[in-house]
C-alpha positions as MATLAB code, in Angstrom:
seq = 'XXXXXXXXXXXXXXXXXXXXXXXXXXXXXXXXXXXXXXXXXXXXXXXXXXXXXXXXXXXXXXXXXXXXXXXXXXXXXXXXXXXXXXXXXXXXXXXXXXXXXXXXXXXXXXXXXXXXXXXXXXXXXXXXXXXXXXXXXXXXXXXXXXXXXXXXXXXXXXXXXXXXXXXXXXXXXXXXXXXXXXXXXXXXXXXXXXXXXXXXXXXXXXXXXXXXXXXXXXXXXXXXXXXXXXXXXXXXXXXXXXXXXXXXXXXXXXXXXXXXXXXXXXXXXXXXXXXXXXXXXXXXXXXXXXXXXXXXXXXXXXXXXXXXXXXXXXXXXXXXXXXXXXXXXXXXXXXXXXXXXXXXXXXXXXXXXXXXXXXXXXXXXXXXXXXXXXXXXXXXXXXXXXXXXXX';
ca = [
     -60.348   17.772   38.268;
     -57.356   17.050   35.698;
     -58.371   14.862   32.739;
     -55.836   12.030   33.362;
     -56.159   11.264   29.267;
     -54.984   14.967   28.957;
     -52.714   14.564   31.396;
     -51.436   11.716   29.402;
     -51.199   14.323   26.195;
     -49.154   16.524   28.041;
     -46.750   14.633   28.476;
     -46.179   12.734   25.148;
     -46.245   16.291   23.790;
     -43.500   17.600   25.657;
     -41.450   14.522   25.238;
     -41.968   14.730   21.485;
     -41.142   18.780   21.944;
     -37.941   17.441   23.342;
     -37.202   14.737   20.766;
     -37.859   17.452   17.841;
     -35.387   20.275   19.169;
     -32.474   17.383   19.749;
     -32.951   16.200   16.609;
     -33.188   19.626   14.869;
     -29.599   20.911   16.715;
     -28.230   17.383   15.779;
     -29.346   17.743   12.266;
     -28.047   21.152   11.814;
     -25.123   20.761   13.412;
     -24.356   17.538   11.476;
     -24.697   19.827    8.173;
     -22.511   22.245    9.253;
     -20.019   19.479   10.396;
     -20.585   17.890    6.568;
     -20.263   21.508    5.044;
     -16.594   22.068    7.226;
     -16.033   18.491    6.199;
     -15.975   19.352    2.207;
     -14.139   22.395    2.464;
     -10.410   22.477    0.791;
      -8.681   22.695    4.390;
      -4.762   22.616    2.530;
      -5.094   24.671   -0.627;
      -2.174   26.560    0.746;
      -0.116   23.300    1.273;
       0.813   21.207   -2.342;
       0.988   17.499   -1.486;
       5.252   17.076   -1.109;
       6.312   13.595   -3.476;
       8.632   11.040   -2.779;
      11.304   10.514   -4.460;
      10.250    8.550   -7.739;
      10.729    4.388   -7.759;
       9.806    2.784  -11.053;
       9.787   -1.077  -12.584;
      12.040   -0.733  -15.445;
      11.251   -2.847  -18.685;
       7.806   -3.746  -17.074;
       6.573   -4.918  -20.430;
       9.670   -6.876  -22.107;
       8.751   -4.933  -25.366;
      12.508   -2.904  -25.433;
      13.614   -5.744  -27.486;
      16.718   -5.981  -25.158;
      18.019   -9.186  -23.668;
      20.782  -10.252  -22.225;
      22.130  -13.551  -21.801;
      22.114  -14.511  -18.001;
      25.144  -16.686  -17.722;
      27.480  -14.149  -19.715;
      26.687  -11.880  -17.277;
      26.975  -13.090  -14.017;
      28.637  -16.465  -14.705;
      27.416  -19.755  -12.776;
      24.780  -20.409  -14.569;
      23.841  -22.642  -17.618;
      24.196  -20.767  -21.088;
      21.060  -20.538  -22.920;
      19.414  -18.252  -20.568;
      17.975  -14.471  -21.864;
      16.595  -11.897  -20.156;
      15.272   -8.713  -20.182;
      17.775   -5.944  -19.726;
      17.119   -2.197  -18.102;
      15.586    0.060  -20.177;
      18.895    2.287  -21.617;
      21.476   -0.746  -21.129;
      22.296   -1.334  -24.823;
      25.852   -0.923  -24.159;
      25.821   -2.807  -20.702;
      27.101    0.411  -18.858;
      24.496    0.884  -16.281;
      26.619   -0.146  -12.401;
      25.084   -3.195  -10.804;
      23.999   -1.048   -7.984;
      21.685    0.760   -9.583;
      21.046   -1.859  -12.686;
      17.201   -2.800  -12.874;
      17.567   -5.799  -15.361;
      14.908   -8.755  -14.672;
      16.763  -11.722  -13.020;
      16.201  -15.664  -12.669;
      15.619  -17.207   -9.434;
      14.501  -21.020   -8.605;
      14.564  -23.197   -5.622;
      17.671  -24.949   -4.470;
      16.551  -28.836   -4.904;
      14.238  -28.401   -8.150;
      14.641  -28.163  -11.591;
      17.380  -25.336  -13.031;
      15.128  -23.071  -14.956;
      15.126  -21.370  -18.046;
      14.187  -18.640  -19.662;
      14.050  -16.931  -23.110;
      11.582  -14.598  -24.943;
       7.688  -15.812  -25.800;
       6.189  -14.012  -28.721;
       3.432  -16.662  -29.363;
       1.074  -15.549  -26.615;
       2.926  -12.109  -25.589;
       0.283   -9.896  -24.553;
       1.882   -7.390  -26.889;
       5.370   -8.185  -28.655;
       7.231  -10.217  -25.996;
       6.417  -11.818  -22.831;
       8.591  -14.262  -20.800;
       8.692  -18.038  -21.169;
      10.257  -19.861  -18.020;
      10.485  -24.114  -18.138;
      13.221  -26.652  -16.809;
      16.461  -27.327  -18.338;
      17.035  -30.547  -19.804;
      14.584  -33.074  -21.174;
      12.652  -34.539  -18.855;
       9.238  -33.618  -20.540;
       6.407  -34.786  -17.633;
       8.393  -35.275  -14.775;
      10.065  -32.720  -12.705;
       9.420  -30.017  -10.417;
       9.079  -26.104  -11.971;
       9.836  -24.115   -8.640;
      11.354  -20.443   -9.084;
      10.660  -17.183  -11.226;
      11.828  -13.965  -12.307;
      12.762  -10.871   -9.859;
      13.819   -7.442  -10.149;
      15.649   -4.312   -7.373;
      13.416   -1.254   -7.422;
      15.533    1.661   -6.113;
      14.293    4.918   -5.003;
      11.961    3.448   -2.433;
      10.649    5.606    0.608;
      10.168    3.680    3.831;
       6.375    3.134    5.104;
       5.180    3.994    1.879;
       2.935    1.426    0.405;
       3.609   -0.123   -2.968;
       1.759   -2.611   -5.087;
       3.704   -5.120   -7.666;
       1.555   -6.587  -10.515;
       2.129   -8.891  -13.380;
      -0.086  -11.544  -15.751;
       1.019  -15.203  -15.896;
      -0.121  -18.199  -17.576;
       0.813  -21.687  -17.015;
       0.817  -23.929  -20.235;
       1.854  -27.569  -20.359;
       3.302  -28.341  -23.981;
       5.417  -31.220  -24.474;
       6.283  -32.274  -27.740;
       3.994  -34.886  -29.657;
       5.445  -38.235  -28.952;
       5.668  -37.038  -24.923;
       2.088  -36.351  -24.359;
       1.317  -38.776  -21.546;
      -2.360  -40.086  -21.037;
      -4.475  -38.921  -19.447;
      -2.972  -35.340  -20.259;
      -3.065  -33.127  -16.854;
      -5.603  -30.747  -15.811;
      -3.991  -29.517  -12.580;
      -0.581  -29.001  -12.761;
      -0.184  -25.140  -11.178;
       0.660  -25.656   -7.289;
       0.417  -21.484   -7.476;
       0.884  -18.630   -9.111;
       1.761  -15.576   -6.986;
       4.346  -12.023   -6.993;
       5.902  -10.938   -4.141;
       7.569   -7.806   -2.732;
      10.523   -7.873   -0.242;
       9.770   -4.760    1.675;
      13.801   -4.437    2.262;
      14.906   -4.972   -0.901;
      16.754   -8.886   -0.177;
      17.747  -10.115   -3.214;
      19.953  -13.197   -4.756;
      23.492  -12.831   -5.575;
      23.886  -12.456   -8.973;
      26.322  -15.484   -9.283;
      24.043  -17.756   -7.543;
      20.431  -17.521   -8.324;
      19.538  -20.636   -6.318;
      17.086  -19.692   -2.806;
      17.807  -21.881   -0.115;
      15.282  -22.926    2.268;
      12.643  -20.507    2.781;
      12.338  -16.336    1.666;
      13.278  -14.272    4.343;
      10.097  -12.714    6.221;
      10.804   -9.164    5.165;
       8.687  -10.627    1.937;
       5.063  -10.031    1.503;
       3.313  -12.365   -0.803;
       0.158  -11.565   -2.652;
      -2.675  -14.180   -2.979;
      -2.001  -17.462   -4.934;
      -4.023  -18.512   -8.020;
      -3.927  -20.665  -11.043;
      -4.105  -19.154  -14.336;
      -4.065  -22.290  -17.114;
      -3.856  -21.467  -21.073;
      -4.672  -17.878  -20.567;
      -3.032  -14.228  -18.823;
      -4.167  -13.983  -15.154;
      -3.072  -10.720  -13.068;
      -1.475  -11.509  -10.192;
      -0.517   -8.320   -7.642;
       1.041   -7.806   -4.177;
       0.769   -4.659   -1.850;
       3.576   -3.859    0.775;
       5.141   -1.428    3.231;
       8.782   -0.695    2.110;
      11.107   -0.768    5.086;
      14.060    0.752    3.016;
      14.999    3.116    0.038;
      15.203   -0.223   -1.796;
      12.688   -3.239   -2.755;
      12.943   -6.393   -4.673;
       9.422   -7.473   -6.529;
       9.813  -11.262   -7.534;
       7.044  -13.617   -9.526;
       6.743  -16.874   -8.218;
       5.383  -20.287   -9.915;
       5.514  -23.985   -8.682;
       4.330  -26.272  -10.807;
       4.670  -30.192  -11.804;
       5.122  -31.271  -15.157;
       9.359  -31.070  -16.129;
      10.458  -29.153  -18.880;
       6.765  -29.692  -20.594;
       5.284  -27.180  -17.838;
       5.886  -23.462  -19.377;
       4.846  -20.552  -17.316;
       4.604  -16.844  -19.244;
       5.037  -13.997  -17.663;
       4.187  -10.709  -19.054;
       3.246   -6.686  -18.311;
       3.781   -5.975  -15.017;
       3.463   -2.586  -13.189;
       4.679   -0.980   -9.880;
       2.990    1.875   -8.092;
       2.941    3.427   -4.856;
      -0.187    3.241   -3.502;
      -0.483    4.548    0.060;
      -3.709    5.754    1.353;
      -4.540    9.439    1.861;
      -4.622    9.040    5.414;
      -1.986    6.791    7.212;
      -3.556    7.304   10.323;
      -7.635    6.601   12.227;
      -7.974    9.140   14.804;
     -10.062    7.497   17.006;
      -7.025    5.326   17.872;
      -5.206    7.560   19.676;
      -4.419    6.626   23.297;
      -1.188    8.293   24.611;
       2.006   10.403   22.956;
       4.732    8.798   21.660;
       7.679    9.519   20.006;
       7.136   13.383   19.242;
       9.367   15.893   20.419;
       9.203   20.175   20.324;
       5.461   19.742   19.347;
       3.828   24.015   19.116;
       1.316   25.572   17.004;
       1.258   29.270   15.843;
      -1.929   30.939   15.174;
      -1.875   34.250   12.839;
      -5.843   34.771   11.943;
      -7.685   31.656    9.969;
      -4.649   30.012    9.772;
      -2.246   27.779   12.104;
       1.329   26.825   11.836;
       2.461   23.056   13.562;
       5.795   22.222   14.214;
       7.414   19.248   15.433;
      10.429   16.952   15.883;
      10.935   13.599   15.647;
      14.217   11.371   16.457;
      14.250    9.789   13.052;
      13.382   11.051    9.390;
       9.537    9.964    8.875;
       6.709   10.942    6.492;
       4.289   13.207    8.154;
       0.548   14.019    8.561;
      -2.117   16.708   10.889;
      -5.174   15.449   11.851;
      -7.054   17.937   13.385;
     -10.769   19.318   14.144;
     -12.951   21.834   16.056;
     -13.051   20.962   19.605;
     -16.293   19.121   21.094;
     -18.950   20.855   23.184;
     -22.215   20.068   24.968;
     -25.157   21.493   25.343;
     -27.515   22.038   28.305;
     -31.625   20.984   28.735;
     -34.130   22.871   28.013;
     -34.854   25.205   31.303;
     -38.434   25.216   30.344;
     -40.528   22.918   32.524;
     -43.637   20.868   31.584;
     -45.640   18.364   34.003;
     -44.089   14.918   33.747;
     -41.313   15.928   31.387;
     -38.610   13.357   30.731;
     -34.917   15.017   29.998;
     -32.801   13.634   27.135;
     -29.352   14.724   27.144;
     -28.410   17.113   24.501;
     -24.808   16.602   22.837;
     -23.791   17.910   19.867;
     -21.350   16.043   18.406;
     -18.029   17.031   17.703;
     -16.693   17.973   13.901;
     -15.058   14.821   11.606;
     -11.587   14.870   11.667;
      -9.904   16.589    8.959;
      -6.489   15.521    7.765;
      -3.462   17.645    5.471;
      -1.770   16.276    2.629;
       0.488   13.287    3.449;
       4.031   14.866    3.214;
       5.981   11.640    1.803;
       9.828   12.884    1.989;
      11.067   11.826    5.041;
      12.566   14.598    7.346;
      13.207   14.993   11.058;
      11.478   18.254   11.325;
       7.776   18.484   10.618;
       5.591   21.876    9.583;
       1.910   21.894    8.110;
      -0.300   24.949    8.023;
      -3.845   24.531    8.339;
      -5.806   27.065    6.512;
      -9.262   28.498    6.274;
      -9.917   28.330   10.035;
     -13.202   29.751   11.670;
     -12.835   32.629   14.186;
     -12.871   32.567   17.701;
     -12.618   28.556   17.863;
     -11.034   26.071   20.008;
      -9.024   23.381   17.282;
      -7.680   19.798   18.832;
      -4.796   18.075   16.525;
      -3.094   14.972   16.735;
       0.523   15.158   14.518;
       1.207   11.764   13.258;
       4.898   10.788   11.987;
       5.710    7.018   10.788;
       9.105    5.550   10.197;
      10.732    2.244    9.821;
      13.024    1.405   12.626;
      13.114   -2.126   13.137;
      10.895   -5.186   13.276;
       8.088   -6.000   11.619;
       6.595   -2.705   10.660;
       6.434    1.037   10.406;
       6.808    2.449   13.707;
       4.275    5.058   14.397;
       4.444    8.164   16.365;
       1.719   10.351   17.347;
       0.892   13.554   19.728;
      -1.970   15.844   20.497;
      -2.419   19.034   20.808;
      -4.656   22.641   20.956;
      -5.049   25.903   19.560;
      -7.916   28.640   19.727;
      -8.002   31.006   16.531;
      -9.046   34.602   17.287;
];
C-alpha cells in the first residue's frame, strides 16, 4: 500500500520541479531580454537636431543697455535694459531682436528698471521697483520678458532665472514694524506660442493668455533663488517672461539675474504600453535587407518622429511529463522591452528610421510615433503599428 506521507512528497516535489524550470526559462530569458535591452540598436542612425533657439544676454554681463522709452516710445524715460547680444549699433530688425523687455500689470504701479551691480551674481543683474515715490505703499506687479526664435513645436523647453526680493526704502521711510512678508510670488513663465506685448504698450490687461505655462511660485527674500519653468512649444517662436508681485511701493526691489534656456525633451516622447488604435499615419512599410530594417511613413503635417519597436511575444507550452497529483502553472515567457531610435527633432512630413543589429530569423512588432502641434491645448500625437520578420 502507497505511503500517503510519500504520496504527499511526490507531489510537493513535482510542483517545486515545476516552479524551478519556470523560473529558470523566466530568468534566462529575462537576461537575454536585459542583454538585447543594452545593445546600441541606432549606431547607424546620428540623433537629427533642431534647429538651435537660444536666450540671448541671459546674464546682463554684455554691458549693453538700452533705454526703454527711446526705443519704443510710451513709456516713462528712465528705464534701461538689456540689449541683444551684437546690438551695439541698434541694427538688429525687431522681428528677430532678442532684447529683454518690461512688462507690468495694467492697474498697478508703472515699473522700473535699471542695472544692479550691488548684489549681481556676477557684474550686473536687474533691479525692477515702482516709479515715483511712494516708498511703503503700492503694488509691484509685472517683470521682465524676452522672444526666443528658432523654436521647434512639441519640443520641450525649460526657462530659468534667480530672483531676490529686497525691501529698501530710504532711512527716514522705514515704517515700524518693518515687513517680513512682502513677496505675493516669485515665478518665470513660458508662452508656448510665443504671445508677447507690443512694444509701445507694455501694460497686460486682465489675465495672460493660456498658451502660458507657469513654473512653481516661491519667495526668495535678501538672497538669489532659482526659479524655472518647463513647456511644450506650440510654434517656431516662444516668449519666456519673469514674474513678481509684491507689496511695498517703490521701497520693494526685486533682482533678477542669470537665467538660462534649454531644450529639454525626454529621450522617448512616447510609453508603449499606451497604444490602443492607429491614428494619423499614412503609407506606413518596412524593408528588411539582413539584420537591418528600413520604416517609412507619412504623416499630413510636418512632426518630429520616433520607432518603438521589439521582438515579438511568444508562449510556451507545459511540461508533457506527467507526475501523480501534478499541478500545471502556465509557462509564458515574456516578451522583449521595447526599444526606441533616436528622437528625430526636425519636423518633416515624411518619416525613415533604420533599425540595426537585428537577430535572424525573428518576428519584430513596431509602433511609429509622430507628434505635431495642430491646435488646442497640446501636441497632437500620432501613432501606428506594425511587423516585420528578419531572415
Amino acid at each position: 500500500m502507497e505511503n500517503p506521507m510519500l504520496r504527499r512528497i511526490g507531489i510537493v516535489v513535482s510542483i517545486v520541479s515545476g516552479l524551478v524550470l519556470i523560473l529558470g526559462v523566466s530568468l534566462s530569458g529575462a537576461l537575454a531580454d536585459a542583454q538585447l535591452s543594452l545593445r546600441d540598436t541606432d549606431d547607424d542612425q546620428a540623433m537629427t537636431t533642431a534647429s538651435t533657439a537660444s536666450l540671448h544676454n541671459p546674464t546682463f554681463d554684455n554691458h549693453d543697455w538700452y533705454e526703454f522709452n527711446e526705443r519704443y516710445g510710451n513709456y516713462l524715460p528712465g528705464t534701461w535694459l538689456p540689449d541683444d547680444d551684437g546690438n551695439t549699433h541698434d541694427n538688429i530688425p525687431l522681428a528677430s531682436r532678442q532684447d529683454w523687455r518690461i512688462w507690468f500689470l495694467d492697474g498697478t504701479d508703472v515699473l522700473e528698471a535699471d542695472p544692479e551691480a550691488t548684489y549681481a551674481q556676477s557684474v550686473e543683474g536687474v533691479q525692477v521697483r515702482a516709479y515715483g515715490d511712494s516708498w511703503n505703499s503700492g503694488h509691484h506687479f509685472g517683470g521682465l520678458y524676452q522672444v526666443i526664435y528658432n523654436t521647434t513645436p512639441c519640443l520641450e523647453y525649460e526657462f530659468k532665472m534667480n530672483a531676490q526680493a529686497r525691501y529698501e526704502p530710504p532711512h527716514d521711510q522705514i515704517p515700524d514694524p518693518f515687513p517680513t512678508d512682502w513677496v505675493n510670488t516669485l515665478r518665470v513663465g513660458i508662452d508656448r506660442t510665443g504671445w508677447h506685448l507690443a512694444t509701445n504698450d507694455p501694460a497686460v490687461h486682465g489675465d495672460f493668455p493660456a498658451t502660458t505655462k507657469w513654473g512653481e511660485s516661491q519667495k526668495h527674500y535678501w538672497e538669489y533663488g532659482e526659479l524655472s519653468a518647463t513647456a511644450e512649444a506650440w510654434a517656431d517662436e516662444v516668449a519666456v517672461f519673469t514674474y513678481a508681485d509684491t507689496d511695498g511701493g517703490r521701497a520693494s526691489r526685486v533682482l533678477w539675474d542669470t537665467g538660462s534656456f534649454a531644450e529639454v525633451t525626454p529621450a522617448q516622447i512616447y510609453d508603449p504600453a499606451d497604444y490602443t488604435a492607429p491614428n494619423g499615419i499614412y503609407s506606413l512599410s518596412s524593408s528588411v535587407s539582413g539584420s537591418s530594417a528600413l520604416i517609412t511613413w507619412s504623416t499630413s503635417q510636418e512632426a518630429i518622429s520616433q520607432v518603438y519597436y521589439r521582438k515579438a511575444g511568444s508562449s510556451s507550452a507545459p511540461p508533457t511529463e506527467t507526475y501523480t497529483y501534478t499541478v500545471y502553472l502556465p509557462l509564458v515567457v515574456s516578451n522583449t522591452p521595447w526599444q526606441n531610435t533616436a528622437l528625430n527633432k526636425v519636423p518633416t512630413s515624411s518619416h525613415s528610421f533604420t533599425l540595426s543589429g537585428l537577430d535572424a530569423g525573428m518576428t519584430y512588432e513596431y509602433i511609429v510615433v509622430s507628434k505635431a502641434y495642430v491646435s488646442g491645448e497640446a501636441c497632437s500625437i500620432w501613432v501606428k503599428k506594425g511587423e516585420f520578420t528578419t531572415p
